[in-house]
Amino acid sequence: MLRIAVVGAGIAGLACARSLRNAGHAVRVFEKSRGAGGRMSTRRTDHGSYDHGAQYFTARDPLFRAAVDQWLAQGLVAPYAGRIVRLEQGEVIPLSHPEQRYVATPGMTAVCRALSADLEIDFECQITAVTPGESGWRLSWEEGGDSGFDAVVLAIPAAQASPLCVAVPDLAVQLRQGGHEPCWAAMVRYEAPLPLEFDAAFVESDVIGWVMRDASRPGRVPGERWVLHANAEWSKAHLENSAETVAPLLMDAFCAAAGFDAEAVEFRAHRWRFALSRGLNAGSFWHAGRRIGACGDWCADGRIEGAYLSGTGLAAKLRSAL
Ligand SMILES: Cc1cc2nc3c(=O)[nH]c(=O)nc-3n(C[C@H](O)[C@H](O)[C@H](O)COP(=O)(O)OP(=O)(O)OC[C@H]3O[C@@H](n4cnc5c(N)ncnc54)[C@H](O)[C@@H]3O)c2cc1C
């Protein structure tokens, strides 16, 4: 049995940690925020929740489909049956070959919560350095650290992982190939149902790229709550703006693109600095000599499916290497 540290409790880190734990290793997960899920996160309010990061996922690979089948049986995910369209210059165009989409229930965090059950996780613990010591790797955080890890997994975005890799320059170089675009998200509630003939839309606009009625998904509290995602170019250009100034701009763009006029009764915005990655299609990275590796959506296809497969794939590499 080896002692393995996993940094990051998103779906990649948790899938990796669970697989290593099932193989009999002693795994400790470190997560900087208060809960598991990363970009599959859910914001709760008095009027229902918003999934302000990933909104749904698809399942193409047989390994991931098998995991999704299990989650379906456990009631952790459900097929999405909402009306998805494309919005182009005010025209509503139905998707011609809609792919089956899934959502976690009752919020996108549900899958990660289930994956994190029984794992040893230190929340609100941001790893600031990973350094080699006499007895294995040492991980440091603001108020302390722990040594003696036989292996380390960095399951965090590439830009956050490469500074933790300074002790292994050749791995750091590989990590620097990965990257993410930012995304501003707005969570908006209207008093009455909007006069729209769709539940979600890919939007052609200078500002927003995607909108979804949160409660069009199974397991959600009813209500007219919408999540609006700005496109990557707009998000980049307005990255350092305040959330207070961004939310109204996204709402105006939604009204203009969908052709309605309604005042929101509640709104807030969230800045995702590392939102979407084109993905390196490399699966995962593992430095066998130094026993440190990296996984996450950016190593694979930039989606939830890729993140999960990257995490389980790295765990398989570790199991055969160790
Ligand atoms: C706005 C938006 C829309 C999206 N839409 C979709 C979609 O429709 N379909 C889809 O499949 N995917 C979508 N995605 C992408 C999807 O969310 C990701 O591919 C997936 O969740 C990535 O999982 P991950 O485990 O690789 O990373 P993350 O979920 O980012 O997990 C990394 C974790 O590491 C933690 N962390 C970072 N640094 C440290 C540190 N130093 N110490 C400790 N912890 C740390 C973070 O807090 C985080 O919890 C979307 C993402 C966003 C933001």
JSON list of C-alpha atoms in Angstrom, two decimals, residues 29-146:
[
{"chain": "A", "resi": 29, "resn": "VAL", "atom": "CA", "xyz": [-7.19, 14.48, -1.51]},
{"chain": "A", "resi": 30, "resn": "PHE", "atom": "CA", "xyz": [-6.56, 18.23, -1.12]},
{"chain": "A", "resi": 31, "resn": "GLU", "atom": "CA", "xyz": [-9.15, 20.73, -2.35]},
{"chain": "A", "resi": 32, "resn": "LYS", "atom": "CA", "xyz": [-8.93, 24.48, -2.06]},
{"chain": "A", "resi": 33, "resn": "SER", "atom": "CA", "xyz": [-12.66, 25.18, -2.01]},
{"chain": "A", "resi": 34, "resn": "ARG", "atom": "CA", "xyz": [-15.31, 24.17, 0.53]},
{"chain": "A", "resi": 35, "resn": "GLY", "atom": "CA", "xyz": [-16.74, 21.24, -1.39]},
{"chain": "A", "resi": 36, "resn": "ALA", "atom": "CA", "xyz": [-16.14, 18.70, -4.13]},
{"chain": "A", "resi": 37, "resn": "GLY", "atom": "CA", "xyz": [-17.05, 19.23, -7.77]},
{"chain": "A", "resi": 38, "resn": "GLY", "atom": "CA", "xyz": [-14.80, 21.93, -9.20]},
{"chain": "A", "resi": 39, "resn": "ARG", "atom": "CA", "xyz": [-16.41, 23.21, -12.38]},
{"chain": "A", "resi": 40, "resn": "MET", "atom": "CA", "xyz": [-19.36, 20.81, -11.92]},
{"chain": "A", "resi": 41, "resn": "SER", "atom": "CA", "xyz": [-20.69, 23.06, -9.23]},
{"chain": "A", "resi": 42, "resn": "THR", "atom": "CA", "xyz": [-24.07, 24.18, -7.95]},
{"chain": "A", "resi": 43, "resn": "ARG", "atom": "CA", "xyz": [-24.90, 27.53, -6.34]},
{"chain": "A", "resi": 44, "resn": "ARG", "atom": "CA", "xyz": [-27.83, 27.39, -3.91]},
{"chain": "A", "resi": 45, "resn": "THR", "atom": "CA", "xyz": [-30.16, 30.35, -3.30]},
{"chain": "A", "resi": 46, "resn": "ASP", "atom": "CA", "xyz": [-33.45, 30.85, -1.43]},
{"chain": "A", "resi": 47, "resn": "HIS", "atom": "CA", "xyz": [-35.25, 30.42, -4.77]},
{"chain": "A", "resi": 48, "resn": "GLY", "atom": "CA", "xyz": [-33.57, 27.25, -6.02]},
{"chain": "A", "resi": 49, "resn": "SER", "atom": "CA", "xyz": [-30.14, 26.39, -7.32]},
{"chain": "A", "resi": 50, "resn": "TYR", "atom": "CA", "xyz": [-28.05, 27.24, -10.36]},
{"chain": "A", "resi": 51, "resn": "ASP", "atom": "CA", "xyz": [-25.43, 25.05, -12.01]},
{"chain": "A", "resi": 52, "resn": "HIS", "atom": "CA", "xyz": [-23.25, 27.92, -13.09]},
{"chain": "A", "resi": 53, "resn": "GLY", "atom": "CA", "xyz": [-20.37, 25.85, -14.48]},
{"chain": "A", "resi": 54, "resn": "ALA", "atom": "CA", "xyz": [-20.93, 22.76, -16.61]},
{"chain": "A", "resi": 55, "resn": "GLN", "atom": "CA", "xyz": [-24.59, 22.34, -17.46]},
{"chain": "A", "resi": 56, "resn": "TYR", "atom": "CA", "xyz": [-24.72, 18.85, -18.89]},
{"chain": "A", "resi": 57, "resn": "PHE", "atom": "CA", "xyz": [-22.47, 16.17, -20.33]},
{"chain": "A", "resi": 58, "resn": "THR", "atom": "CA", "xyz": [-22.39, 13.63, -23.09]},
{"chain": "A", "resi": 59, "resn": "ALA", "atom": "CA", "xyz": [-21.08, 10.05, -22.96]},
{"chain": "A", "resi": 60, "resn": "ARG", "atom": "CA", "xyz": [-19.33, 8.60, -26.00]},
{"chain": "A", "resi": 61, "resn": "ASP", "atom": "CA", "xyz": [-16.59, 6.31, -24.67]},
{"chain": "A", "resi": 62, "resn": "PRO", "atom": "CA", "xyz": [-17.74, 2.83, -23.51]},
{"chain": "A", "resi": 63, "resn": "LEU", "atom": "CA", "xyz": [-15.85, 3.17, -20.20]},
{"chain": "A", "resi": 64, "resn": "PHE", "atom": "CA", "xyz": [-17.53, 6.44, -19.40]},
{"chain": "A", "resi": 65, "resn": "ARG", "atom": "CA", "xyz": [-20.90, 5.15, -20.62]},
{"chain": "A", "resi": 66, "resn": "ALA", "atom": "CA", "xyz": [-20.57, 2.28, -18.13]},
{"chain": "A", "resi": 67, "resn": "ALA", "atom": "CA", "xyz": [-19.99, 4.77, -15.31]},
{"chain": "A", "resi": 68, "resn": "VAL", "atom": "CA", "xyz": [-22.97, 6.84, -16.48]},
{"chain": "A", "resi": 69, "resn": "ASP", "atom": "CA", "xyz": [-25.16, 3.72, -16.53]},
{"chain": "A", "resi": 70, "resn": "GLN", "atom": "CA", "xyz": [-24.26, 3.13, -12.88]},
{"chain": "A", "resi": 71, "resn": "TRP", "atom": "CA", "xyz": [-25.02, 6.74, -11.99]},
{"chain": "A", "resi": 72, "resn": "LEU", "atom": "CA", "xyz": [-28.36, 6.47, -13.82]},
{"chain": "A", "resi": 73, "resn": "ALA", "atom": "CA", "xyz": [-29.22, 3.37, -11.77]},
{"chain": "A", "resi": 74, "resn": "GLN", "atom": "CA", "xyz": [-28.25, 5.20, -8.57]},
{"chain": "A", "resi": 75, "resn": "GLY", "atom": "CA", "xyz": [-30.38, 8.22, -9.50]},
{"chain": "A", "resi": 76, "resn": "LEU", "atom": "CA", "xyz": [-27.33, 10.50, -9.60]},
{"chain": "A", "resi": 77, "resn": "VAL", "atom": "CA", "xyz": [-27.86, 11.50, -13.22]},
{"chain": "A", "resi": 78, "resn": "ALA", "atom": "CA", "xyz": [-30.80, 11.69, -15.61]},
{"chain": "A", "resi": 79, "resn": "PRO", "atom": "CA", "xyz": [-31.17, 12.16, -19.36]},
{"chain": "A", "resi": 80, "resn": "TYR", "atom": "CA", "xyz": [-31.86, 15.75, -20.36]},
{"chain": "A", "resi": 81, "resn": "ALA", "atom": "CA", "xyz": [-35.08, 16.13, -22.30]},
{"chain": "A", "resi": 82, "resn": "GLY", "atom": "CA", "xyz": [-35.27, 19.92, -22.65]},
{"chain": "A", "resi": 83, "resn": "ARG", "atom": "CA", "xyz": [-35.71, 21.74, -25.97]},
{"chain": "A", "resi": 84, "resn": "ILE", "atom": "CA", "xyz": [-32.25, 22.78, -27.20]},
{"chain": "A", "resi": 85, "resn": "VAL", "atom": "CA", "xyz": [-31.97, 25.14, -30.16]},
{"chain": "A", "resi": 86, "resn": "ARG", "atom": "CA", "xyz": [-29.57, 27.46, -31.92]},
{"chain": "A", "resi": 87, "resn": "LEU", "atom": "CA", "xyz": [-30.34, 31.17, -31.78]},
{"chain": "A", "resi": 88, "resn": "GLU", "atom": "CA", "xyz": [-29.10, 33.02, -34.85]},
{"chain": "A", "resi": 89, "resn": "GLN", "atom": "CA", "xyz": [-30.05, 36.64, -35.51]},
{"chain": "A", "resi": 90, "resn": "GLY", "atom": "CA", "xyz": [-33.31, 36.24, -33.66]},
{"chain": "A", "resi": 91, "resn": "GLU", "atom": "CA", "xyz": [-34.15, 33.00, -35.46]},
{"chain": "A", "resi": 92, "resn": "VAL", "atom": "CA", "xyz": [-34.79, 29.86, -33.40]},
{"chain": "A", "resi": 93, "resn": "ILE", "atom": "CA", "xyz": [-33.32, 26.83, -35.16]},
{"chain": "A", "resi": 94, "resn": "PRO", "atom": "CA", "xyz": [-33.90, 23.37, -33.66]},
{"chain": "A", "resi": 95, "resn": "LEU", "atom": "CA", "xyz": [-30.81, 21.14, -33.43]},
{"chain": "A", "resi": 96, "resn": "SER", "atom": "CA", "xyz": [-31.02, 18.68, -36.27]},
{"chain": "A", "resi": 97, "resn": "HIS", "atom": "CA", "xyz": [-29.31, 15.65, -34.67]},
{"chain": "A", "resi": 98, "resn": "PRO", "atom": "CA", "xyz": [-29.45, 16.22, -30.95]},
{"chain": "A", "resi": 99, "resn": "GLU", "atom": "CA", "xyz": [-27.04, 14.02, -29.01]},
{"chain": "A", "resi": 100, "resn": "GLN", "atom": "CA", "xyz": [-28.21, 12.44, -25.73]},
{"chain": "A", "resi": 101, "resn": "ARG", "atom": "CA", "xyz": [-27.22, 14.76, -22.91]},
{"chain": "A", "resi": 102, "resn": "TYR", "atom": "CA", "xyz": [-27.18, 13.96, -19.21]},
{"chain": "A", "resi": 103, "resn": "VAL", "atom": "CA", "xyz": [-27.41, 16.12, -16.12]},
{"chain": "A", "resi": 104, "resn": "ALA", "atom": "CA", "xyz": [-26.55, 15.25, -12.54]},
{"chain": "A", "resi": 105, "resn": "THR", "atom": "CA", "xyz": [-29.45, 15.48, -10.06]},
{"chain": "A", "resi": 106, "resn": "PRO", "atom": "CA", "xyz": [-30.43, 17.37, -8.02]},
{"chain": "A", "resi": 107, "resn": "GLY", "atom": "CA", "xyz": [-27.38, 19.49, -8.97]},
{"chain": "A", "resi": 108, "resn": "MET", "atom": "CA", "xyz": [-24.24, 19.01, -11.07]},
{"chain": "A", "resi": 109, "resn": "THR", "atom": "CA", "xyz": [-22.21, 18.39, -7.90]},
{"chain": "A", "resi": 110, "resn": "ALA", "atom": "CA", "xyz": [-24.12, 15.15, -7.22]},
{"chain": "A", "resi": 111, "resn": "VAL", "atom": "CA", "xyz": [-21.73, 12.90, -9.14]},
{"chain": "A", "resi": 112, "resn": "CYS", "atom": "CA", "xyz": [-18.64, 14.33, -7.47]},
{"chain": "A", "resi": 113, "resn": "ARG", "atom": "CA", "xyz": [-20.27, 14.10, -4.05]},
{"chain": "A", "resi": 114, "resn": "ALA", "atom": "CA", "xyz": [-20.91, 10.41, -4.64]},
{"chain": "A", "resi": 115, "resn": "LEU", "atom": "CA", "xyz": [-17.36, 9.85, -5.91]},
{"chain": "A", "resi": 116, "resn": "SER", "atom": "CA", "xyz": [-15.97, 11.60, -2.84]},
{"chain": "A", "resi": 117, "resn": "ALA", "atom": "CA", "xyz": [-17.85, 9.43, -0.32]},
{"chain": "A", "resi": 118, "resn": "ASP", "atom": "CA", "xyz": [-15.42, 7.73, 2.11]},
{"chain": "A", "resi": 119, "resn": "LEU", "atom": "CA", "xyz": [-12.38, 9.44, 0.61]},
{"chain": "A", "resi": 120, "resn": "GLU", "atom": "CA", "xyz": [-10.05, 11.35, 2.92]},
{"chain": "A", "resi": 121, "resn": "ILE", "atom": "CA", "xyz": [-10.39, 14.95, 1.68]},
{"chain": "A", "resi": 122, "resn": "ASP", "atom": "CA", "xyz": [-8.95, 18.14, 3.17]},
{"chain": "A", "resi": 123, "resn": "PHE", "atom": "CA", "xyz": [-11.24, 20.96, 2.05]},
{"chain": "A", "resi": 124, "resn": "GLU", "atom": "CA", "xyz": [-10.25, 24.63, 2.07]},
{"chain": "A", "resi": 125, "resn": "CYS", "atom": "CA", "xyz": [-6.68, 23.51, 1.66]},
{"chain": "A", "resi": 126, "resn": "GLN", "atom": "CA", "xyz": [-4.88, 25.11, -1.29]},
{"chain": "A", "resi": 127, "resn": "ILE", "atom": "CA", "xyz": [-1.62, 23.40, -2.13]},
{"chain": "A", "resi": 128, "resn": "THR", "atom": "CA", "xyz": [1.08, 26.00, -2.66]},
{"chain": "A", "resi": 129, "resn": "ALA", "atom": "CA", "xyz": [4.13, 23.81, -3.26]},
{"chain": "A", "resi": 130, "resn": "VAL", "atom": "CA", "xyz": [5.05, 20.21, -4.06]},
{"chain": "A", "resi": 131, "resn": "THR", "atom": "CA", "xyz": [8.66, 19.50, -3.16]},
{"chain": "A", "resi": 132, "resn": "PRO", "atom": "CA", "xyz": [10.80, 16.40, -3.01]},
{"chain": "A", "resi": 133, "resn": "GLY", "atom": "CA", "xyz": [12.04, 15.37, 0.44]},
{"chain": "A", "resi": 134, "resn": "GLU", "atom": "CA", "xyz": [14.11, 12.53, 1.87]},
{"chain": "A", "resi": 135, "resn": "SER", "atom": "CA", "xyz": [11.04, 10.42, 2.47]},
{"chain": "A", "resi": 136, "resn": "GLY", "atom": "CA", "xyz": [8.91, 11.11, -0.61]},
{"chain": "A", "resi": 137, "resn": "TRP", "atom": "CA", "xyz": [7.00, 14.16, -1.72]},
{"chain": "A", "resi": 138, "resn": "ARG", "atom": "CA", "xyz": [6.03, 17.02, 0.58]},
{"chain": "A", "resi": 139, "resn": "LEU", "atom": "CA", "xyz": [2.88, 19.08, -0.01]},
{"chain": "A", "resi": 140, "resn": "SER", "atom": "CA", "xyz": [2.65, 22.54, 1.53]},
{"chain": "A", "resi": 141, "resn": "TRP", "atom": "CA", "xyz": [-0.31, 24.80, 2.17]},
{"chain": "A", "resi": 142, "resn": "GLU", "atom": "CA", "xyz": [-0.70, 28.15, 3.92]},
{"chain": "A", "resi": 143, "resn": "GLU", "atom": "CA", "xyz": [-0.75, 26.87, 7.46]},
{"chain": "A", "resi": 144, "resn": "GLY", "atom": "CA", "xyz": [1.22, 23.68, 7.16]},
{"chain": "A", "resi": 145, "resn": "GLY", "atom": "CA", "xyz": [2.18, 20.70, 5.10]},
{"chain": "A", "resi": 146, "resn": "ASP", "atom": "CA", "xyz": [2.62, 16.96, 5.09]}
]
